[in-house]
PDB file of C-alpha atoms in Angstrom:
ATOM      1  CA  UNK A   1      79.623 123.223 -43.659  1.00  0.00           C
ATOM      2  CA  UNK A   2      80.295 125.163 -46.850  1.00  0.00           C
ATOM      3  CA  UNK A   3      76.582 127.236 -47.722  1.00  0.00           C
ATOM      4  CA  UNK A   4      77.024 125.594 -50.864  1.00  0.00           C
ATOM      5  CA  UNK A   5      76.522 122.293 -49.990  1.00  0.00           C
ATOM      6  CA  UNK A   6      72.848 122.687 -49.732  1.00  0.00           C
ATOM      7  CA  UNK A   7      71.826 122.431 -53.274  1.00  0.00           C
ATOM      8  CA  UNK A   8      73.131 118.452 -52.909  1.00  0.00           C
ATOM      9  CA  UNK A   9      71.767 117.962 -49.864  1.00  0.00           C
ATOM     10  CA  UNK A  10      68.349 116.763 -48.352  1.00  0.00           C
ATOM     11  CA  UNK A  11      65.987 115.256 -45.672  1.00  0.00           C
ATOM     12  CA  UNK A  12      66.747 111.927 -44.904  1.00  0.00           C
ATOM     13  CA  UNK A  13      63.136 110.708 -44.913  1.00  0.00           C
ATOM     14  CA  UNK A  14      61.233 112.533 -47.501  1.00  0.00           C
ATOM     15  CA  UNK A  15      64.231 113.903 -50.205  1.00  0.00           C
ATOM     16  CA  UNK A  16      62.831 116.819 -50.120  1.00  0.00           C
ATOM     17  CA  UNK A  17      64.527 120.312 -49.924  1.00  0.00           C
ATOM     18  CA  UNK A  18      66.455 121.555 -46.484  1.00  0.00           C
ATOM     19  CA  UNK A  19      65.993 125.606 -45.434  1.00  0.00           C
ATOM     20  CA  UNK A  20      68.614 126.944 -43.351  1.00  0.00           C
ATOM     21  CA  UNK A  21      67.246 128.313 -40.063  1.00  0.00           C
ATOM     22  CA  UNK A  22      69.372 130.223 -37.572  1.00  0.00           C
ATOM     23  CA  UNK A  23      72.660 129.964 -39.237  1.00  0.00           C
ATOM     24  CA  UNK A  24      75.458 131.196 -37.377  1.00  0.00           C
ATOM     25  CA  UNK A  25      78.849 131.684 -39.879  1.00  0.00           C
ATOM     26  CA  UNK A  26      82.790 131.526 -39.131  1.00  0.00           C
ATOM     27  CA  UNK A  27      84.100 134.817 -38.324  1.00  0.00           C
ATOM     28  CA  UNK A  28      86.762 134.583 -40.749  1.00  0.00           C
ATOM     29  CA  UNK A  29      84.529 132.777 -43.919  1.00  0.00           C
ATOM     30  CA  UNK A  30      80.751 134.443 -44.739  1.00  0.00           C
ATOM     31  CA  UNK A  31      79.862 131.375 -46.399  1.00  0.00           C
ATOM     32  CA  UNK A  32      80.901 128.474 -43.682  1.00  0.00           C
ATOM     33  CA  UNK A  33      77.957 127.778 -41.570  1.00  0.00           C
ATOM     34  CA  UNK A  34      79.423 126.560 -37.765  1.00  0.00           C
ATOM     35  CA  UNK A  35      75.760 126.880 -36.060  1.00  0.00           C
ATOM     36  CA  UNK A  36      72.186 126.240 -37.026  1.00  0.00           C
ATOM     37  CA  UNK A  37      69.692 123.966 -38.461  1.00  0.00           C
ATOM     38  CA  UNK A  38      68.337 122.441 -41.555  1.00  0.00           C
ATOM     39  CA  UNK A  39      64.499 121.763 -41.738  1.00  0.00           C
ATOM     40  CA  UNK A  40      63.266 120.034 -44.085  1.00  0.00           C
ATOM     41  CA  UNK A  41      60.492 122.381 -46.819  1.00  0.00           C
ATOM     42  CA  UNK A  42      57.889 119.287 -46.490  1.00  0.00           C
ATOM     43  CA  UNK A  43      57.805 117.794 -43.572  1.00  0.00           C
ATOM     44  CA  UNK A  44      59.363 120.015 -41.353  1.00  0.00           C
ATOM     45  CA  UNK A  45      61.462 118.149 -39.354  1.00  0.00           C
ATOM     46  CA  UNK A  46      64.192 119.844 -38.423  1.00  0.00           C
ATOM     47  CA  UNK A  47      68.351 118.722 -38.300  1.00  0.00           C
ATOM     48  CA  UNK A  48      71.367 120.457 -36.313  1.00  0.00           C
ATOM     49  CA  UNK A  49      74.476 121.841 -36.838  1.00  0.00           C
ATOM     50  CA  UNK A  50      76.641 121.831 -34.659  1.00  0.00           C
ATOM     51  CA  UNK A  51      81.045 122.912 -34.840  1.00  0.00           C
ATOM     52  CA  UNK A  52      79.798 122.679 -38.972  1.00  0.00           C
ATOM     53  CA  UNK A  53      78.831 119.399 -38.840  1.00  0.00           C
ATOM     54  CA  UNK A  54      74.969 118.870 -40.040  1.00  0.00           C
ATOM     55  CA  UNK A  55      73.433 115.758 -38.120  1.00  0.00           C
ATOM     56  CA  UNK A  56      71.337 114.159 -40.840  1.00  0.00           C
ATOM     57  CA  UNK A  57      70.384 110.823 -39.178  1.00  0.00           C
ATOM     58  CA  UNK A  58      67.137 109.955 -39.365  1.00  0.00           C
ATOM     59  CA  UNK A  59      65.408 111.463 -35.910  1.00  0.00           C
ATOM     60  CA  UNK A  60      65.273 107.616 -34.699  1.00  0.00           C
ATOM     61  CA  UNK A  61      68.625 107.326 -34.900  1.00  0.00           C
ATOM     62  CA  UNK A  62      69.721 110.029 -33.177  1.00  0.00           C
ATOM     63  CA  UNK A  63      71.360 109.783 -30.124  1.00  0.00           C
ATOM     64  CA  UNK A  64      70.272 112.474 -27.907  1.00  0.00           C
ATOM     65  CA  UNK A  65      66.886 113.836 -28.388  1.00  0.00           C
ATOM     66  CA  UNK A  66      67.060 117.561 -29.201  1.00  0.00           C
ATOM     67  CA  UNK A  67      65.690 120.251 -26.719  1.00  0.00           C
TER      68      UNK A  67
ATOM     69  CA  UNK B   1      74.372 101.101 -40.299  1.00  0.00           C
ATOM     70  CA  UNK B   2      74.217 101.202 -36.737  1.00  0.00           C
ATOM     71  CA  UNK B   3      77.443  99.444 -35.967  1.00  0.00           C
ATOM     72  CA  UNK B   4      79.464 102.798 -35.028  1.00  0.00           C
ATOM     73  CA  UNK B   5      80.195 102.014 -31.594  1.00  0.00           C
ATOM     74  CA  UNK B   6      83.866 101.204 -31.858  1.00  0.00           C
ATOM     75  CA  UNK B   7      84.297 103.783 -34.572  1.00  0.00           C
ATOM     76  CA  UNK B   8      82.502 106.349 -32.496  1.00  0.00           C
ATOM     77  CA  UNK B   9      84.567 105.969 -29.198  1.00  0.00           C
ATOM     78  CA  UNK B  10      87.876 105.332 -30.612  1.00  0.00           C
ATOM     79  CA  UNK B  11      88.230 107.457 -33.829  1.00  0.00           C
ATOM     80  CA  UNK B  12      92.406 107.480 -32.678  1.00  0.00           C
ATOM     81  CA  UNK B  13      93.056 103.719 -32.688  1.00  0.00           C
ATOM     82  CA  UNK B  14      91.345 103.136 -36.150  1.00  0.00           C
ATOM     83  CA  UNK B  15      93.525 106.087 -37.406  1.00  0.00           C
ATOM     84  CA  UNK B  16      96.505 104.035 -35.745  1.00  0.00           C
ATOM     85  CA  UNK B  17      95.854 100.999 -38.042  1.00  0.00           C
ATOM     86  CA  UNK B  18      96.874 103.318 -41.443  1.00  0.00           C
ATOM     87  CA  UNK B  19     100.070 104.907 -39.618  1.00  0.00           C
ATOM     88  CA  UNK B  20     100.839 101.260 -38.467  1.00  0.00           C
ATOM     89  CA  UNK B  21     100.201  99.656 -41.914  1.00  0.00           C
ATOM     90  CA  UNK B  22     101.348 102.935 -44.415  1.00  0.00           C
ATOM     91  CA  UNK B  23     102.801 100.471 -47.003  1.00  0.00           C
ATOM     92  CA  UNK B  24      98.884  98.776 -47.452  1.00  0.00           C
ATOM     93  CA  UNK B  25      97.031 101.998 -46.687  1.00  0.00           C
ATOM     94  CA  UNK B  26      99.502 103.032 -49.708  1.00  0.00           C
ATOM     95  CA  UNK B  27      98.568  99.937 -51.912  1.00  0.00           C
ATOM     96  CA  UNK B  28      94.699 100.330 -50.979  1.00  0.00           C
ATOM     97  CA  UNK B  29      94.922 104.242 -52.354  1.00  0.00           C
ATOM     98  CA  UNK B  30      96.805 103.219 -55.483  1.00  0.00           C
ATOM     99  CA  UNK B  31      94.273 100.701 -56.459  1.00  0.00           C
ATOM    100  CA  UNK B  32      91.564 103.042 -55.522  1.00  0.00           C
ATOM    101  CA  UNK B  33      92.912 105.874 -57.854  1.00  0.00           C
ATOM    102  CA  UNK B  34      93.268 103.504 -60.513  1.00  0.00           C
ATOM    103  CA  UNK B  35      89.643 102.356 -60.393  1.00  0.00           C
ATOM    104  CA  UNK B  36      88.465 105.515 -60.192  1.00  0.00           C
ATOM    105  CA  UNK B  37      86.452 106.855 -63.252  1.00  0.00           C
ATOM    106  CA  UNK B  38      88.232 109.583 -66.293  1.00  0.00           C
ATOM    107  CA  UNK B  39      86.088 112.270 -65.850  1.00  0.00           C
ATOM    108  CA  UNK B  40      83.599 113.615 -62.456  1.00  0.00           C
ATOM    109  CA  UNK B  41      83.458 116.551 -60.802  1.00  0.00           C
ATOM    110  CA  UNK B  42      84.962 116.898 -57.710  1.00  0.00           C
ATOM    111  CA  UNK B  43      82.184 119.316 -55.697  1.00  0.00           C
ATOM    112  CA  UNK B  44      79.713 116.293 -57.091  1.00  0.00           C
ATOM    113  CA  UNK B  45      81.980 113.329 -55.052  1.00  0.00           C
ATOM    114  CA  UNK B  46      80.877 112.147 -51.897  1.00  0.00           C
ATOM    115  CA  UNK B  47      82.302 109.264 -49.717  1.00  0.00           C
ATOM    116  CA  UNK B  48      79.853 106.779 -47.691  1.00  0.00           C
ATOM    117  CA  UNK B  49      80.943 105.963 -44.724  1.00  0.00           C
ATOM    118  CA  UNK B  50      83.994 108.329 -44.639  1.00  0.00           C
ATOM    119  CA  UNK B  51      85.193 107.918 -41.697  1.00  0.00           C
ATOM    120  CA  UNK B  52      88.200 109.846 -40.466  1.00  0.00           C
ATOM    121  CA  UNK B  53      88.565 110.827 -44.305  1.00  0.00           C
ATOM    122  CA  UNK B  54      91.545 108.564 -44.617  1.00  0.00           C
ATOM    123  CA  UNK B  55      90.646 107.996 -48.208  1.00  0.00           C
ATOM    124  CA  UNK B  56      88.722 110.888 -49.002  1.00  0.00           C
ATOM    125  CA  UNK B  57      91.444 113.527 -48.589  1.00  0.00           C
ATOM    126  CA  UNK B  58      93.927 111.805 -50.596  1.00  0.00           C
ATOM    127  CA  UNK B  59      91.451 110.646 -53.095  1.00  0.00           C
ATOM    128  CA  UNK B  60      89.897 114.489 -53.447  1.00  0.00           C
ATOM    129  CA  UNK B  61      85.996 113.430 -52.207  1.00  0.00           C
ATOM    130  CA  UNK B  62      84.546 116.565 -51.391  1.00  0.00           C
ATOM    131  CA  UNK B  63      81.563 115.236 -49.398  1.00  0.00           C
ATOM    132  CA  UNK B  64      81.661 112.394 -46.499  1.00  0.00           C
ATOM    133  CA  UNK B  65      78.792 111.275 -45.063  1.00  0.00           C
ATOM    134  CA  UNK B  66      78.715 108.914 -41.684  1.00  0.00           C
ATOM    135  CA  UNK B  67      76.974 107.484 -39.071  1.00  0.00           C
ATOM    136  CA  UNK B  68      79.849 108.371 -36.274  1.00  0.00           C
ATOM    137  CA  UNK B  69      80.052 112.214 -35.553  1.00  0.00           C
ATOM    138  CA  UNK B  70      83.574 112.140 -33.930  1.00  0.00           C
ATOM    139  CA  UNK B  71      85.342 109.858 -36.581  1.00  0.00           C
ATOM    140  CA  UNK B  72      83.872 113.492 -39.003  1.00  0.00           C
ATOM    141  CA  UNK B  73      85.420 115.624 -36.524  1.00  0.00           C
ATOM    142  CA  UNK B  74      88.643 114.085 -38.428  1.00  0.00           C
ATOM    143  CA  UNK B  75      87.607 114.185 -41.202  1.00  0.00           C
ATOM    144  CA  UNK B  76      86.522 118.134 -41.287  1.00  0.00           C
ATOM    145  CA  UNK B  77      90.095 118.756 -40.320  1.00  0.00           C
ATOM    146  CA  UNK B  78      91.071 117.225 -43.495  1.00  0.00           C
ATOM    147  CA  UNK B  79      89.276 119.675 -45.299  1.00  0.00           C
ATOM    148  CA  UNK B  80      86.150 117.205 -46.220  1.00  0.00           C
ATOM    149  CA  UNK B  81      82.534 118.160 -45.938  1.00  0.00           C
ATOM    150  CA  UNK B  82      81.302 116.406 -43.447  1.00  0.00           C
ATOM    151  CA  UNK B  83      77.876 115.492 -42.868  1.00  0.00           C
ATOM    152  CA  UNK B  84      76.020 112.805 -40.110  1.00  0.00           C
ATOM    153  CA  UNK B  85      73.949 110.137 -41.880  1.00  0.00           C
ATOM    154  CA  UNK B  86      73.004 106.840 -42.910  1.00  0.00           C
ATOM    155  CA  UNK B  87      73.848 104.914 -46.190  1.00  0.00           C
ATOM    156  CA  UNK B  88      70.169 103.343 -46.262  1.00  0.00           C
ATOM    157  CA  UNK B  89      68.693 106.692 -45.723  1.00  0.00           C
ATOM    158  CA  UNK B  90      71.037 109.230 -47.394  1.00  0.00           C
ATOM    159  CA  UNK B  91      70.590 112.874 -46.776  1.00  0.00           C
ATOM    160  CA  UNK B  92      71.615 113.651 -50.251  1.00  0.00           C
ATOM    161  CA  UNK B  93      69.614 114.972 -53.459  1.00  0.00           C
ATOM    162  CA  UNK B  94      68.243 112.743 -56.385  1.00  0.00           C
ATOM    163  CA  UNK B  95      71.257 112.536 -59.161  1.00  0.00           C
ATOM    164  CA  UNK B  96      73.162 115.103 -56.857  1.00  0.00           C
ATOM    165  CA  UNK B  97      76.617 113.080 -57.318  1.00  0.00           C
ATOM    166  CA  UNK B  98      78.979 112.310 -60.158  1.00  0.00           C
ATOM    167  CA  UNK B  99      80.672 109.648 -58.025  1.00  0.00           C
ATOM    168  CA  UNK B 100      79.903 107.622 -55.053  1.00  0.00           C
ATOM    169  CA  UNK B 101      82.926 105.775 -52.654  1.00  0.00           C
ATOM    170  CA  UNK B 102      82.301 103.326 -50.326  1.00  0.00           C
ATOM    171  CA  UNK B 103      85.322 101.812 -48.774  1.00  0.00           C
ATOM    172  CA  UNK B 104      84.944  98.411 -46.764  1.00  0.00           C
ATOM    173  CA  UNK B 105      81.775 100.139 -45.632  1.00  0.00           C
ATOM    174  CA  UNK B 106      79.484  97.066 -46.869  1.00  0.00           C
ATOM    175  CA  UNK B 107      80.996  94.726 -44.381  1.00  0.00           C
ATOM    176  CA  UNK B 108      79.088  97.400 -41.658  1.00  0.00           C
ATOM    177  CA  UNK B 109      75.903  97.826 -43.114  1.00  0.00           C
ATOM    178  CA  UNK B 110      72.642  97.251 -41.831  1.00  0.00           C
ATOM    179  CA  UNK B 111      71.056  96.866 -45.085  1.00  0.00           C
ATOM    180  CA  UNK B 112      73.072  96.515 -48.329  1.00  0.00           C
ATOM    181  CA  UNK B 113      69.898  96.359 -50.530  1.00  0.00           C
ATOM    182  CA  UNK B 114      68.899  99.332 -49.260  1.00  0.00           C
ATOM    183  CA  UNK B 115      72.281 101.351 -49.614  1.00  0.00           C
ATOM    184  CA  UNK B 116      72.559 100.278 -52.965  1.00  0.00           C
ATOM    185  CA  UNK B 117      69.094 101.756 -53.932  1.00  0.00           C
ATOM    186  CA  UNK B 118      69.876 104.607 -51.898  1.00  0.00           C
ATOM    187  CA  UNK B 119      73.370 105.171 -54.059  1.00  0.00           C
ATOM    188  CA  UNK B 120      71.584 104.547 -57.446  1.00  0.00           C
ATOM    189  CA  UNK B 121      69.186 107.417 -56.180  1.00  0.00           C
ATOM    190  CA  UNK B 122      71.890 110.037 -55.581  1.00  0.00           C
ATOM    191  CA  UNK B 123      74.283 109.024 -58.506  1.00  0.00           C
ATOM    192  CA  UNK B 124      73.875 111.682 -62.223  1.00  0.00           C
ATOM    193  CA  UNK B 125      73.358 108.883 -65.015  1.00  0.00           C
ATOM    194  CA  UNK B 126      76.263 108.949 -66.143  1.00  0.00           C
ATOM    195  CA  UNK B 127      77.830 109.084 -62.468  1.00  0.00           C
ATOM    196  CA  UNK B 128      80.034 106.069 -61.220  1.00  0.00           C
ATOM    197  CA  UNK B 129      80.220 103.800 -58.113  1.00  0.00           C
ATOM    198  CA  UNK B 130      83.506 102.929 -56.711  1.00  0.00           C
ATOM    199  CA  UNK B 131      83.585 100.128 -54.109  1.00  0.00           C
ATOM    200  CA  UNK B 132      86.201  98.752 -52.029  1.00  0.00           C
ATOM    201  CA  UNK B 133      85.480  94.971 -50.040  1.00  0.00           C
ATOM    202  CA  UNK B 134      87.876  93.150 -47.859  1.00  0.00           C
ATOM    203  CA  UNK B 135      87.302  89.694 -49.788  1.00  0.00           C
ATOM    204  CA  UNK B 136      86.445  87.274 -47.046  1.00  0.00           C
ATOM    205  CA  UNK B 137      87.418  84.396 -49.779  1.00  0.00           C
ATOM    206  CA  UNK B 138      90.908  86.046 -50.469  1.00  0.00           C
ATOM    207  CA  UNK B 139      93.844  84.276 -48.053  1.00  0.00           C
ATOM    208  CA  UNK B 140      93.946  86.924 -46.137  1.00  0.00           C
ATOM    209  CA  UNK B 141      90.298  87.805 -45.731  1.00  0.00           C
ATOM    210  CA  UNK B 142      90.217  84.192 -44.713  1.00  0.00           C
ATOM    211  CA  UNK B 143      92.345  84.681 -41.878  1.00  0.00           C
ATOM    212  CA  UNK B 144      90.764  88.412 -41.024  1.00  0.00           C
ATOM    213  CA  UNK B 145      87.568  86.053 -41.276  1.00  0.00           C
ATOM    214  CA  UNK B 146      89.336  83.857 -38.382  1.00  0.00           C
ATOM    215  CA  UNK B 147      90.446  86.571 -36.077  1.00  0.00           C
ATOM    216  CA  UNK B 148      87.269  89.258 -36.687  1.00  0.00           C
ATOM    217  CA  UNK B 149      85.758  88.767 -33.024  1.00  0.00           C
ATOM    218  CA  UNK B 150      89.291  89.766 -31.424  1.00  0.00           C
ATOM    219  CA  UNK B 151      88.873  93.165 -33.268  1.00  0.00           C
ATOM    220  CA  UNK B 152      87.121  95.352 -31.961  1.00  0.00           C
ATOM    221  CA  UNK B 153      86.477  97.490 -35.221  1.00  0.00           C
ATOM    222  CA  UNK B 154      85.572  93.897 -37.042  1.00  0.00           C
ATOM    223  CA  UNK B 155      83.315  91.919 -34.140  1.00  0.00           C
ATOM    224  CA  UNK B 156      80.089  93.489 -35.819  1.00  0.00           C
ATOM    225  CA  UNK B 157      81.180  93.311 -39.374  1.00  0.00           C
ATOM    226  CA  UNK B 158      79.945  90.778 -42.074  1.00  0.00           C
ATOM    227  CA  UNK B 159      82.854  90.396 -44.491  1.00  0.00           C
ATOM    228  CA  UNK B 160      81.645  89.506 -47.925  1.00  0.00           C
ATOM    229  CA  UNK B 161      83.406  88.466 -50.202  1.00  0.00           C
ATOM    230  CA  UNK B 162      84.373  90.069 -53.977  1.00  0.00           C
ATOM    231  CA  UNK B 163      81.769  87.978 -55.309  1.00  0.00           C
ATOM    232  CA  UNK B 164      78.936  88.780 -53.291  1.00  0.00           C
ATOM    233  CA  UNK B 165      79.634  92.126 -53.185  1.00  0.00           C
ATOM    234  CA  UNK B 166      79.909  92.245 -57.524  1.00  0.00           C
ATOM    235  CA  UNK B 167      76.125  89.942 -57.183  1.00  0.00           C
ATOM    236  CA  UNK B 168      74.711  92.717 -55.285  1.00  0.00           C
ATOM    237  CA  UNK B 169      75.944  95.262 -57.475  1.00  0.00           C
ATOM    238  CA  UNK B 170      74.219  93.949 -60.511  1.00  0.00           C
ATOM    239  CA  UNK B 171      71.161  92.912 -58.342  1.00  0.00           C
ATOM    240  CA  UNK B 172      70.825  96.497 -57.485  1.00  0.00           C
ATOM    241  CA  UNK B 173      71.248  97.407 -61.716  1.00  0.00           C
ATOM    242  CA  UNK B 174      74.882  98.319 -61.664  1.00  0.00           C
ATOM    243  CA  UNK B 175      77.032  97.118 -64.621  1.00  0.00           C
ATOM    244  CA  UNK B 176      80.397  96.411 -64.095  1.00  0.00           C
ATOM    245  CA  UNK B 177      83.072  98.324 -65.328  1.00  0.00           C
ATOM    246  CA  UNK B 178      86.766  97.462 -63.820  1.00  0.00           C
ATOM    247  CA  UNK B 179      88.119  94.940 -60.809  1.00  0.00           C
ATOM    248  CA  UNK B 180      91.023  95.495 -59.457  1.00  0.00           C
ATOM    249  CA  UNK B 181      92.628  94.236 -56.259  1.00  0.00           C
ATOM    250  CA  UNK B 182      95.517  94.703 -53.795  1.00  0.00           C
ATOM    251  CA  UNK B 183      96.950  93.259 -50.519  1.00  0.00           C
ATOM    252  CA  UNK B 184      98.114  90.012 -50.562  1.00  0.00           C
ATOM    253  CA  UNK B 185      99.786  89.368 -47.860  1.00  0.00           C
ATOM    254  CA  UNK B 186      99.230  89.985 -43.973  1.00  0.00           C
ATOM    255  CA  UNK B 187      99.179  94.127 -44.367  1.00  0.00           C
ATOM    256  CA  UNK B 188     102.094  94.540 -42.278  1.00  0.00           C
ATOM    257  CA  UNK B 189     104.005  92.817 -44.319  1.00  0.00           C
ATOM    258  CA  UNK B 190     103.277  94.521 -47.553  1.00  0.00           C
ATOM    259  CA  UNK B 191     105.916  96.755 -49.507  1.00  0.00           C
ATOM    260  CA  UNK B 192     105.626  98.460 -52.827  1.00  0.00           C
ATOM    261  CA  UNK B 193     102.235  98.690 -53.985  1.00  0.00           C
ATOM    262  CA  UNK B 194     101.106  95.650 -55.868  1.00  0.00           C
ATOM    263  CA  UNK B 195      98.002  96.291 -57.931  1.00  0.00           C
ATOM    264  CA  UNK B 196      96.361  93.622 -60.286  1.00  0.00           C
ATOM    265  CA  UNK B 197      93.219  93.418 -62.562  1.00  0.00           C
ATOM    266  CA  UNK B 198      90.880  91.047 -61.355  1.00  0.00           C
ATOM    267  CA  UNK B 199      89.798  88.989 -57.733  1.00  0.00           C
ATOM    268  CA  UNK B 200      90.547  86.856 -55.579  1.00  0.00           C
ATOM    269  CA  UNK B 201      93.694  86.555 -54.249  1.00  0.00           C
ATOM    270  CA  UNK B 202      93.958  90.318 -52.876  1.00  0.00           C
ATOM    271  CA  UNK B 203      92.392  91.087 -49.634  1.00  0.00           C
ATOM    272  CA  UNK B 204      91.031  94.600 -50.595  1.00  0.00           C
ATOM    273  CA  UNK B 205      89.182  94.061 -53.823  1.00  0.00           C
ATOM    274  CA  UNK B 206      87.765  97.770 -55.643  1.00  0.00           C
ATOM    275  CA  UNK B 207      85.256  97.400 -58.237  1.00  0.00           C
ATOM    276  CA  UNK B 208      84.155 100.061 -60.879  1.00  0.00           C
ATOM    277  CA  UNK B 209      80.403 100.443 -62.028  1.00  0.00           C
ATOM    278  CA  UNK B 210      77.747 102.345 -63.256  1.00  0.00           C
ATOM    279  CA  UNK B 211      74.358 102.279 -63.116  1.00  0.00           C
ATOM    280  CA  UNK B 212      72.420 100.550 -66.074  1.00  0.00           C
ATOM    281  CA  UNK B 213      70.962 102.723 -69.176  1.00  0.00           C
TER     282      UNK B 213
END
């Protein structure tokens, strides 16, 4: 996912602001994020990305409960 | 929307269905473009229910958002944004989106009221909803109607029909802006594009609106 797509997204639950945690970028583009989470500013759960793709489920929806 | 099984195992056989019917894929785009509002801006434009991005790459969405992580795998190497999520509880910021695309996604979820609220949430005032049905009431959505349990992308789904779906749509304070439909015959059999105003007889009905002042 393109860095920029943060301002537009959210948590699922709450709307309220993601902060990027652990963000691992493309070799060959500073601003395309391949590796990391999203956690959300008020409740502090906290969403994956994995191969750039952010999984925003809500956690009960989930299909494998992360480590 | 929970019902991503099929769509989540088999993301190559429901991408077989627009190579196997490119005339109505075809037909289904043009009527889409044509419904599709003068002005947005395209880094504001996010697809529900994307899918493999079938319709947002062609259509320029910048953002797809669904339930089915490999079906995005597709659609990230089309060059859309993709992001895991729900319609009813969309991971996507208060008036964050010009327009809004949902593309015979209401037939698969678990709760339109909620999606609808959800959508009215994320769209700018001014923003626009563009929504494509497969009208259950249309002759061909009557026979698709017939046959849904021997499909295994349609088993789960709840066709509406145009109606319904334009009901729900004002229910949930959207006006109305433009109807257009497509598809009137089986889709295999369908040539040049055949767009018309209006609903009823085409199969994959669009409809145009925006939320009320």
């Amino acid at each position: 996912m393109n860095e920029s797509l943060l301002e537009i997204l959210c948590c699922p639950l709450d709307k309220h602001e993601l902060e990027l945690e652990d963000a691992e970028y493309a070799a060959d583009d500073d601003e395309e994020i391949v590796d990391g989470a999203l956690s959300c500013s008020e409740c502090g759960e906290r969403y994956p990305i994995e191969d750039g793709i952010p999984n925003l489920l809500p956690p009960d929806m989930r299909e494998e409960t992360p480590a | 929307m929970t019902v991503v099984d099929p769509f989540e195992s088999d993301p190559d056989e429901y991408d077989a269905w627009f190579d196997a019917n490119a005339d109505a894929y075809r037909a289904e785009r043009v009527a889409l473009e044509r419904a599709l509002p003068a002005d947005y801006r395209r880094s504001r434009t996010v697809e529900i229910g994307a899918g493999t991005g079938r319709f947002a790459e062609p259509l320029g969405i910048s953002l797809g958002v669904d339930p089915a992580r490999s079906a995005l795998v597709r659609a990230r190497e089309r060059d859309i944004e993709s992001v895991q999520g729900v319609a009813e509880s969309l991971p996507v910021a208060d008036d964050a989106v010009d327009l809004a695309l949902f593309v015979t996604v209401f037939a698969f979820v678990d709760d339109l009221e909620a999606t609808l609220a959800e959508t009215r949430r994320v769209l700018a005032e001014d923003g626009a909803l563009v929504v494509a049905v497969l009208d259950r009431s249309s002759p061909v959505g009557r026979v698709y109607q017939e046959q849904k349990d021997e499909n295994p992308f349609y088993a789960d789904a709840t066709f509406l029909t145009a109606a319904e779906a334009r009901s729900a749509l004002e229910d949930a304070g959207f006006t109305i802006e433009r109807r257009l439909q497509t598809v009137f015959d089986d889709p295999s059999a369908v040539e040049e594009p055949d767009v018309r105003e209006g609903h009823g007889d085409g199969l994959f009905a669009v409809t145009r609106a925006r939320p009320d002042r």
